[in-house]
Coordinates of C-alpha atoms and ligand atoms in Angstrom, one line a residue:
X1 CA 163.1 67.7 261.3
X2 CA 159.6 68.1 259.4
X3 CA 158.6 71.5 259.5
X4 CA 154.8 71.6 259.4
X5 CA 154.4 75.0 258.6
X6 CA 156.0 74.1 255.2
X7 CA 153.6 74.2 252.1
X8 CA 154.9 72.5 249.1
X9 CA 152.5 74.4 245.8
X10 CA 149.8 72.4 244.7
X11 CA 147.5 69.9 246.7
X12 CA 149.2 66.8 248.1
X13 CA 148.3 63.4 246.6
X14 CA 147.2 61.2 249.1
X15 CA 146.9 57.9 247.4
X16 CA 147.7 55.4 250.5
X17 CA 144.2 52.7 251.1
X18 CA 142.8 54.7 254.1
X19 CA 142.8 57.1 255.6
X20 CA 141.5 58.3 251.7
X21 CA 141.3 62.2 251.1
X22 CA 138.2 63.8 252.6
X23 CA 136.1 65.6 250.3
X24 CA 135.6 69.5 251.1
X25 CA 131.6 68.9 251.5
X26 CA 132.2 66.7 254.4
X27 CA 135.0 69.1 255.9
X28 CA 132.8 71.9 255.6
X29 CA 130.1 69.8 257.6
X30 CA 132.1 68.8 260.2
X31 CA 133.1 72.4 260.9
X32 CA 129.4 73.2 262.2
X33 CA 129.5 74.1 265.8
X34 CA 129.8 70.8 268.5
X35 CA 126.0 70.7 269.9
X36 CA 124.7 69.1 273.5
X37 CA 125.1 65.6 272.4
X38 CA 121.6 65.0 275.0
X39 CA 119.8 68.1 273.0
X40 CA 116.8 67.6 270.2
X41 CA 119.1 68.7 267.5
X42 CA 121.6 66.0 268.0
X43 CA 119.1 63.1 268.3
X44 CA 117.5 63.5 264.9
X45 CA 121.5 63.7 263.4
X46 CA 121.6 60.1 265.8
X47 CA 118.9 59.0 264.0
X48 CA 119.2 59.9 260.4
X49 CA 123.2 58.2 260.7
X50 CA 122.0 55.2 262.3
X51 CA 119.0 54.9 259.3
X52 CA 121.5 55.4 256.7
X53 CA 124.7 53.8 257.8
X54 CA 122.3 50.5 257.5
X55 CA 121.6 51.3 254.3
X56 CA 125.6 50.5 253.4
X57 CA 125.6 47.6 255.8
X58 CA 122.9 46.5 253.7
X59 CA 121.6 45.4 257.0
X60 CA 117.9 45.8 258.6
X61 CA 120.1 45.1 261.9
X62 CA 121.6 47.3 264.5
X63 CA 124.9 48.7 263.4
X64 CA 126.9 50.4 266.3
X65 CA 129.0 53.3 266.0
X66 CA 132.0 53.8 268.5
X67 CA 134.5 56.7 268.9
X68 CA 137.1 54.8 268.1
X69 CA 139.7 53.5 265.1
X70 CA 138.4 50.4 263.3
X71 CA 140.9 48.0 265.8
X72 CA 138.8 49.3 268.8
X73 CA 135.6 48.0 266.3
X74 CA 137.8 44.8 266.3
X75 CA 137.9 44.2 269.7
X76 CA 134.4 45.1 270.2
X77 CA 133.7 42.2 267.5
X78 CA 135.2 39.6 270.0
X79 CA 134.7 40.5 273.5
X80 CA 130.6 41.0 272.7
X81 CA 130.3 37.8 271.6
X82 CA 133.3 35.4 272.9
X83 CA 134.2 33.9 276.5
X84 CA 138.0 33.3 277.6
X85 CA 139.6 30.0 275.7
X86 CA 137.3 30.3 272.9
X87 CA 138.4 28.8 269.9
X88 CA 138.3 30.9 266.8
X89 CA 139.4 29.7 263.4
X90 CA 140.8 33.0 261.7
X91 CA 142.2 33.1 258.1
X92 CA 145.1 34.9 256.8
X93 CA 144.9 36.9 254.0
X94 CA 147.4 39.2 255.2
X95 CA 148.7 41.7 257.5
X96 CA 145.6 42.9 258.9
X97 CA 144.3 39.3 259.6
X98 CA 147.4 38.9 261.2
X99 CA 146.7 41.1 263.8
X100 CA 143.7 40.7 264.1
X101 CA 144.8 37.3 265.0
X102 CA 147.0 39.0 267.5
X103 CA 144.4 40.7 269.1
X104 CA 142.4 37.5 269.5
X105 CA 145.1 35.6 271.1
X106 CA 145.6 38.9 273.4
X107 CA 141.8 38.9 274.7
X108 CA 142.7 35.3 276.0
X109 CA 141.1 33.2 272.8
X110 CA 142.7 30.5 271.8
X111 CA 142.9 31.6 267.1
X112 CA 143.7 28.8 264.7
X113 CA 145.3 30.4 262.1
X114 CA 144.1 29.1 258.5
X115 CA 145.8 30.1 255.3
X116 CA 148.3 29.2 252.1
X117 CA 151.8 28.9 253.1
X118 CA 154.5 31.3 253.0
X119 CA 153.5 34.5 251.0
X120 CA 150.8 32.2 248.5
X121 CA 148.1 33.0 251.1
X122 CA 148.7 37.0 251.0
X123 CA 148.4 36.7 247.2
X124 CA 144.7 35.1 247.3
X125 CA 141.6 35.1 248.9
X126 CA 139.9 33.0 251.5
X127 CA 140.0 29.6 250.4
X128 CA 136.8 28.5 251.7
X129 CA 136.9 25.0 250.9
X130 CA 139.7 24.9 253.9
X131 CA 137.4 26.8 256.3
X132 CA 134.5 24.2 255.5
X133 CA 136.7 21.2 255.8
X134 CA 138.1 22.6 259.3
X135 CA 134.6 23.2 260.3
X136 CA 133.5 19.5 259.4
X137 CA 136.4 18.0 261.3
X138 CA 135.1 20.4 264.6
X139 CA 132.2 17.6 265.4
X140 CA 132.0 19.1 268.9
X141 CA 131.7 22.6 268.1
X142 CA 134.5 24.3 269.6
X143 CA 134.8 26.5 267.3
X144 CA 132.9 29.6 268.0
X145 CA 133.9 32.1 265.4
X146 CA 135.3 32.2 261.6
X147 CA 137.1 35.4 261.6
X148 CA 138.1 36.9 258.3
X149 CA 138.6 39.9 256.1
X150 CA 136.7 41.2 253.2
X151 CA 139.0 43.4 251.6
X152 CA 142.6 43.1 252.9
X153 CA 144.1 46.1 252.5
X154 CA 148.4 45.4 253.1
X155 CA 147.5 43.4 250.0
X156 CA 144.6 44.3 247.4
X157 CA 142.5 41.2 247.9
X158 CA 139.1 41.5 248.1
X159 CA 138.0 37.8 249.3
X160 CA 134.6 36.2 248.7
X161 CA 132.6 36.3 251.7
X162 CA 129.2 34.9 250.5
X163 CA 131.3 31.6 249.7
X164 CA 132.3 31.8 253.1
X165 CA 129.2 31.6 254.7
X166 CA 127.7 28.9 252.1
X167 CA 130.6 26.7 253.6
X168 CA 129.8 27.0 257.2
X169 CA 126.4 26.2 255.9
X170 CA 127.9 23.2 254.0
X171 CA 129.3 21.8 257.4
X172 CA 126.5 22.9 259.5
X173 CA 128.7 24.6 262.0
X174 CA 127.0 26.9 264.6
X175 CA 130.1 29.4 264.3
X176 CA 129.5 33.0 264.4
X177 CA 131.1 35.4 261.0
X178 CA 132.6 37.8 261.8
X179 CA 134.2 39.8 258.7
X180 CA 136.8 42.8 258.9
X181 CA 135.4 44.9 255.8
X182 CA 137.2 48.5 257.3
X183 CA 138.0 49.1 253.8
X184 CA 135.8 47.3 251.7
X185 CA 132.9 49.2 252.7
X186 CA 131.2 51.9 250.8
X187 CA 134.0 51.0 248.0
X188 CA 133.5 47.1 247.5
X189 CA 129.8 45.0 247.5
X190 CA 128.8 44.6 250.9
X191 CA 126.1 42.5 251.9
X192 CA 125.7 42.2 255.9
X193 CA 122.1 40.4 255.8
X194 CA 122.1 38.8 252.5
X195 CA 125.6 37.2 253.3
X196 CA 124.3 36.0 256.7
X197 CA 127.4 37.7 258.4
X198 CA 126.8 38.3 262.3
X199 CA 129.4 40.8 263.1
X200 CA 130.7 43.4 260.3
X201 CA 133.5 45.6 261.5
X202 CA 134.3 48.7 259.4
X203 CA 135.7 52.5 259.9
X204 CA 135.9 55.9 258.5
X205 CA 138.5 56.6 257.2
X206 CA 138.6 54.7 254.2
X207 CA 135.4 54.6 251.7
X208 CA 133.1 56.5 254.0
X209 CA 135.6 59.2 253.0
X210 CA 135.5 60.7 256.5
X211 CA 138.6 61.1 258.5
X212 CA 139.9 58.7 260.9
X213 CA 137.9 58.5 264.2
X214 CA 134.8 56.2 264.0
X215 CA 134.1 52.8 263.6
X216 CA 131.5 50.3 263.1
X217 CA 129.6 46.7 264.5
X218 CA 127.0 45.9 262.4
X219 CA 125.4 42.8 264.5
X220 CA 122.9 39.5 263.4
X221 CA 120.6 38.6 265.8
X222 CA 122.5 35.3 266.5
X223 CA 125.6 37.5 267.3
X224 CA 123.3 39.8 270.2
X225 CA 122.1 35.9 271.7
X226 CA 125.6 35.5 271.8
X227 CA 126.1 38.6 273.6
X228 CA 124.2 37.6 276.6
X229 CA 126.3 34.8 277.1
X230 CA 129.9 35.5 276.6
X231 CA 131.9 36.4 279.4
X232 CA 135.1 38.0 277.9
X233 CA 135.6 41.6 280.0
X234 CA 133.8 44.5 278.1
X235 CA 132.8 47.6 279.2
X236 CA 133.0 50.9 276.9
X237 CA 132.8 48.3 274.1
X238 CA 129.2 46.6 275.1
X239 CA 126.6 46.7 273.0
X240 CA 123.8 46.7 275.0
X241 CA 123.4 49.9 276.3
X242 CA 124.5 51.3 273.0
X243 CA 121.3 49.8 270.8
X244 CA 118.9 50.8 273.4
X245 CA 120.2 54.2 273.4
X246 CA 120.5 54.3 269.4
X247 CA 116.5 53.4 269.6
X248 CA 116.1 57.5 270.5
X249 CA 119.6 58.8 268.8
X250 CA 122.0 58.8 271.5
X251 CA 124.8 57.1 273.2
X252 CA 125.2 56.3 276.4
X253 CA 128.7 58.4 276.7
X254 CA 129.4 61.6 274.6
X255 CA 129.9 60.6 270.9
X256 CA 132.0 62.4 268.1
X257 CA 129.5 64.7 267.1
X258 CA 131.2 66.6 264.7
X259 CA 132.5 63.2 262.7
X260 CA 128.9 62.3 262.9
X261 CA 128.4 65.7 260.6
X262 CA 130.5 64.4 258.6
X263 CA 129.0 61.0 258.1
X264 CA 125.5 62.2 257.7
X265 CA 126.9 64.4 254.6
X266 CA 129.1 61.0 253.4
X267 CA 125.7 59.0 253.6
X268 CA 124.2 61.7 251.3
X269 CA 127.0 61.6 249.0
X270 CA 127.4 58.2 248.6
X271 CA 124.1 57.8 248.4
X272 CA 123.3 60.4 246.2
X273 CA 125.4 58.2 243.8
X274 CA 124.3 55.5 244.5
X275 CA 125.7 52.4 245.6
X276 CA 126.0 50.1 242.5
X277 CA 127.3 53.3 240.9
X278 CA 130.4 53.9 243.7
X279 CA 130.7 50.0 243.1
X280 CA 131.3 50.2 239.5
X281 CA 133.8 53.9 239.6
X282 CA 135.6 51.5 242.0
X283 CA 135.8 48.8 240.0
X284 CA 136.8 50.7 236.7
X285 CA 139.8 52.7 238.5
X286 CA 141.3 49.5 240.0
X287 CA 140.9 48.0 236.1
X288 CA 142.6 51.1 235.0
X289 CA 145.5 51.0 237.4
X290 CA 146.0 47.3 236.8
X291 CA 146.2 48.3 233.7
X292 CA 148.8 50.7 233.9
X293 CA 150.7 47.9 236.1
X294 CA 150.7 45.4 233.8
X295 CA 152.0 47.7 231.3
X296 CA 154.4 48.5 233.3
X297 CA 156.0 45.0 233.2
X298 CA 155.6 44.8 237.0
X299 CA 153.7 42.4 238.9
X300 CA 150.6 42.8 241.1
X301 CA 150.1 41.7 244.3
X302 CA 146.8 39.8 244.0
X303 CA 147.3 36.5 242.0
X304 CA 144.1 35.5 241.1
X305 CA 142.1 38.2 238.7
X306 CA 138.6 36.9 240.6
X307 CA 139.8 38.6 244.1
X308 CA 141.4 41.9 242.6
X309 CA 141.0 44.8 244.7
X310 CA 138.5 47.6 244.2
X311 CA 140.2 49.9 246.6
X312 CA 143.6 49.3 245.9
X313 CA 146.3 47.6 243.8
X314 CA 149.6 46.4 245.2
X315 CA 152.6 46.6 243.3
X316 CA 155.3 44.3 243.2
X317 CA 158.4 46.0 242.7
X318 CA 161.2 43.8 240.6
X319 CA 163.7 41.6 242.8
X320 CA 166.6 43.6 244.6
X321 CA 164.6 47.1 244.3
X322 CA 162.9 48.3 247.7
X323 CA 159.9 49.3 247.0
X324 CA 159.9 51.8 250.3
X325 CA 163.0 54.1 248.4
X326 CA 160.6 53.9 245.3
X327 CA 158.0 55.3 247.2
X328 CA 160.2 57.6 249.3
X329 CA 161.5 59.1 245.8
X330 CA 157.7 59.6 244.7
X331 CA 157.3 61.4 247.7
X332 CA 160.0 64.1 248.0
X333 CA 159.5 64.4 244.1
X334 CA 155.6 64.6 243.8
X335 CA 154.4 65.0 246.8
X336 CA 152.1 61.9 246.8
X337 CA 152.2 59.2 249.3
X338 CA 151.2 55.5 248.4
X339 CA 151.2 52.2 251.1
X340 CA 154.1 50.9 252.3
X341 CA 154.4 47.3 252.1
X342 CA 153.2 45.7 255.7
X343 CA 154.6 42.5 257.4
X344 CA 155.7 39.8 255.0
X345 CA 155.7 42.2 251.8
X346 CA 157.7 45.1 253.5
X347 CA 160.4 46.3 250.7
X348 CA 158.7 44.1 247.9
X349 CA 155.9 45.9 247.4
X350 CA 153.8 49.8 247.2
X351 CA 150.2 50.1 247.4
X352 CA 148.2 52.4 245.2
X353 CA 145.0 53.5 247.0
X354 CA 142.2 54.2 243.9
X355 CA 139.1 54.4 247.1
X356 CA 136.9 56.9 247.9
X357 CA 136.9 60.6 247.1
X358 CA 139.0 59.6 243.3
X359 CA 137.8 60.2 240.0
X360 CA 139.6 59.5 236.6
X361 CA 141.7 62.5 236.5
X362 CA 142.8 61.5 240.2
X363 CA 144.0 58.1 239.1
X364 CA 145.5 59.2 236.4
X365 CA 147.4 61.9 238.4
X366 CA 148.8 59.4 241.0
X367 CA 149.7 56.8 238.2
X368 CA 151.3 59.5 236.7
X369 CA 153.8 60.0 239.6
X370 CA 154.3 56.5 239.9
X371 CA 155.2 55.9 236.3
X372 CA 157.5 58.8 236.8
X373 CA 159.3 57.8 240.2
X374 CA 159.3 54.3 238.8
X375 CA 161.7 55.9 236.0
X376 CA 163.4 58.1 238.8
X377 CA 164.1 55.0 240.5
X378 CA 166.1 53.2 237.1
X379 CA 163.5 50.7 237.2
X380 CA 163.5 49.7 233.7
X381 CA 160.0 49.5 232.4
X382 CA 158.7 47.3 229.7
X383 CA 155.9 50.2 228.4
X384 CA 153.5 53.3 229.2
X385 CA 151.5 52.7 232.0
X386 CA 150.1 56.0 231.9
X387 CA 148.7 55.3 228.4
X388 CA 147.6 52.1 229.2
X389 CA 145.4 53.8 231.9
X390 CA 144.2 56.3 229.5
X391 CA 143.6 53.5 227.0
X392 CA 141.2 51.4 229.2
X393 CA 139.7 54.7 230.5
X394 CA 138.7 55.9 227.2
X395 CA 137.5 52.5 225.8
X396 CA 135.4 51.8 229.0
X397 CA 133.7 55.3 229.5
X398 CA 131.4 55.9 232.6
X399 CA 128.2 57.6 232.7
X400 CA 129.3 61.5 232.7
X401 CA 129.3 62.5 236.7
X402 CA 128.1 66.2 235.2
X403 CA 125.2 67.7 233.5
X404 CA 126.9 69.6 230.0
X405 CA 126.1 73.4 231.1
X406 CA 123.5 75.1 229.6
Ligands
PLP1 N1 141.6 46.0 259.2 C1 141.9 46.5 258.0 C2 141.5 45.7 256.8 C3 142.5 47.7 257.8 O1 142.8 48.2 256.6 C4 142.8 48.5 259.0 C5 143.5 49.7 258.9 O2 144.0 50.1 257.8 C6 142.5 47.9 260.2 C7 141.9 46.7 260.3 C8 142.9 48.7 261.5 O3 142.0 49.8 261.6 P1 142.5 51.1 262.3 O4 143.9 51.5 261.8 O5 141.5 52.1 262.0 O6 142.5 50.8 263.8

């Protein structure tokens, strides 16, 4: 049986792609006292997360904030804007398209399921020449939705969504976007406006740094005129109460205050750095680890170097070794959990999460325990990972994060 009261020494390593470890700064914030969520106090913290959450939407629009895991955000997505039978062309990239689909055919829409066949499609991004040439074919418009997922996190691919949109602008299809970027954001380039997307789903727990618990809509104004008409059920989930609430700093029902602590100090991290800074220590540690892969000998998940991951790398582990007993040896022997493989990659493959709250010495760490379970494991590898990490780290040095002391 786990015994919880067990404390192995040193700090646990959690290196899965969300939840992703949550800074002290933000713990510390969300341990101020729970205030009347109808008082002054908590209508200016309303109003300065709503300001700043838009700021990582990279939205002038209304983003909505729900108590609730990003597949509540999910639903919301659909039933604001959809009606019963609706078809919605969806596009799998991997597992959490796939249920995404799921949930779609569950609400009573009627998904068309787009993608590569067999496991090609969860090594590549949205192929949006396949999406515009569905969406030419649709001459009466019955689709009402593309559906599909920025950064797909059971496999390390961060698809292109701006070509996405420029193809439902190709076939001049009235479709809504809707884009899944739960772990993309505040990690990957987001672009909710610029992109013309009309519904942006996102959550916590992943490069917001903030523990599980909150999740996101960020909605066009095309996605709000669809609002008025669809006629799925929605309750808790509807916007419209929600923005006009927002407009003073409240909810209509009691909201998570103290995660909402939390976000306002993530917003001042985050932007503190800067975003095009968090972008580019993204973009160096996922270079670095896939560095450290490659030396390896092993394969990554992603097939196509345009759509590698930011926020995490998968792992292919070689044929006949389960990559689950790799990572259950990492565990017991290091005390750091990665991702398990999820759907059609269970047993072939380990996911190293590199998001949020990491740093060089962080990556470094995890790959670290990974070169050495790897070992552990008899895998025979072709070289040093660890020093190809190193290597790339060194040779591509960021801007120091500290001031020298004086
Ligand atoms: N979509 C993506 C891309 C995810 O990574 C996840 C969770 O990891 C989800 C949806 C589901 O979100 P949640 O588990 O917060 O409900």
């Amino acid at each position: 049986m786990l015994k919880l009261d067990f404390h192995p020494a040193g700090r646990h390593f959690l290196q899965i792609p969300g939840p992703s470890p949550v800074p002290d700064r933000i713990l510390r914030a969300m341990s101020y006292p729970t205030i009347d969520h109808r008082g002054p106090e908590f209508g200016a913290l309303g109003l300065k997360v709503l300001d700043g959450i838009k700021k990582i939407f990279k939205t002038s629009q209304p983003v909505v904030i729900y108590p609730a895991s990003g597949t509540g955000a999910w639903e919301a997505a659909l039933c604001n804007t959809l009606s019963p039978g609706d078809t919605v062309l969806m596009y799998e990239t991997g597992h959490f398209a796939t249920l995404w689909k799921k949930m779609a055919e569950n609400l009573g829409l009627k998904p068309e399921f787009l993608g590569l066949p067999g496991i090609e499609g969860w090594r590549r991004g949205v192929q949006a020449d396949m999406i515009e040439k569905r969406l030419r074919e649709d001459t009466q418009h019955a689709i009402k939705a593309v559906c599909v997922v920025h950064n797909e996190t059971s496999t390390g691919v961060t698809s292109d969504i701006a070509a996405v949109r420029r193809a439902i602008d190709a076939a001049k299809h009235p479709a809504l976007l809707m884009v899944d970027t739960i772990s993309g954001l505040a990690s990957a380039d987001y672009r909710h406006d610029e992109w013309g997307v009309d519904v942006t789903v996102s959550g916590s727990q992943k490069g917001l740094m903030l523990p599980p618990g909150i999740s996101f809509n960020a909605v066009s104004e095309k996605a709000r005129e669809a609002s008025a008409r669809a006629t799925l059920p929605r309750a808790f989930w509807d916007w419209t109460d929600i923005i006009e609430m927002n407009k003073q700093g409240y909810w209509p029902y009691t909201p998570n205050t103290n995660l909402l602590y939390g976000l306002s100090e993530a917003l001042d991290m985050i932007l503190g750095e800067g975003l095009d800074n968090v972008f580019a220590r993204h973009q160096r540690l996922a270079a670095a680890c896939r560095a450290a892969v490659t030396a390896w000998g092993l394969e990554i998940q992603c097939a196509d170097a345009a759509v590698y991951s930011p926020v995490l790398t998968g792992v292919m582990t070689p044929e006949g070794v389960d990559a689950d007993a790799v990572r259950k040896l990492i565990y017991e022997h290091f005390d750091m959990s990665l991702g398990t493989g999820l759907g059609k990659v269970k047993g072939r493959m380990f996911r190293i999460g590199h998001l949020g709250d990491c740093n060089d010495l962080t990556l470094m760490a995890a790959l670290t325990g990974c070169e050495m379970g790897l070992k552990l494991a008899g895998i025979e590898l072709k070289g040093g990972g660890v020093a190809a990490a190193m290597d790339y780290l060194t040779s591509h040095v960021a801007k120091p994060a500290l001031k020298a002391a004086a």
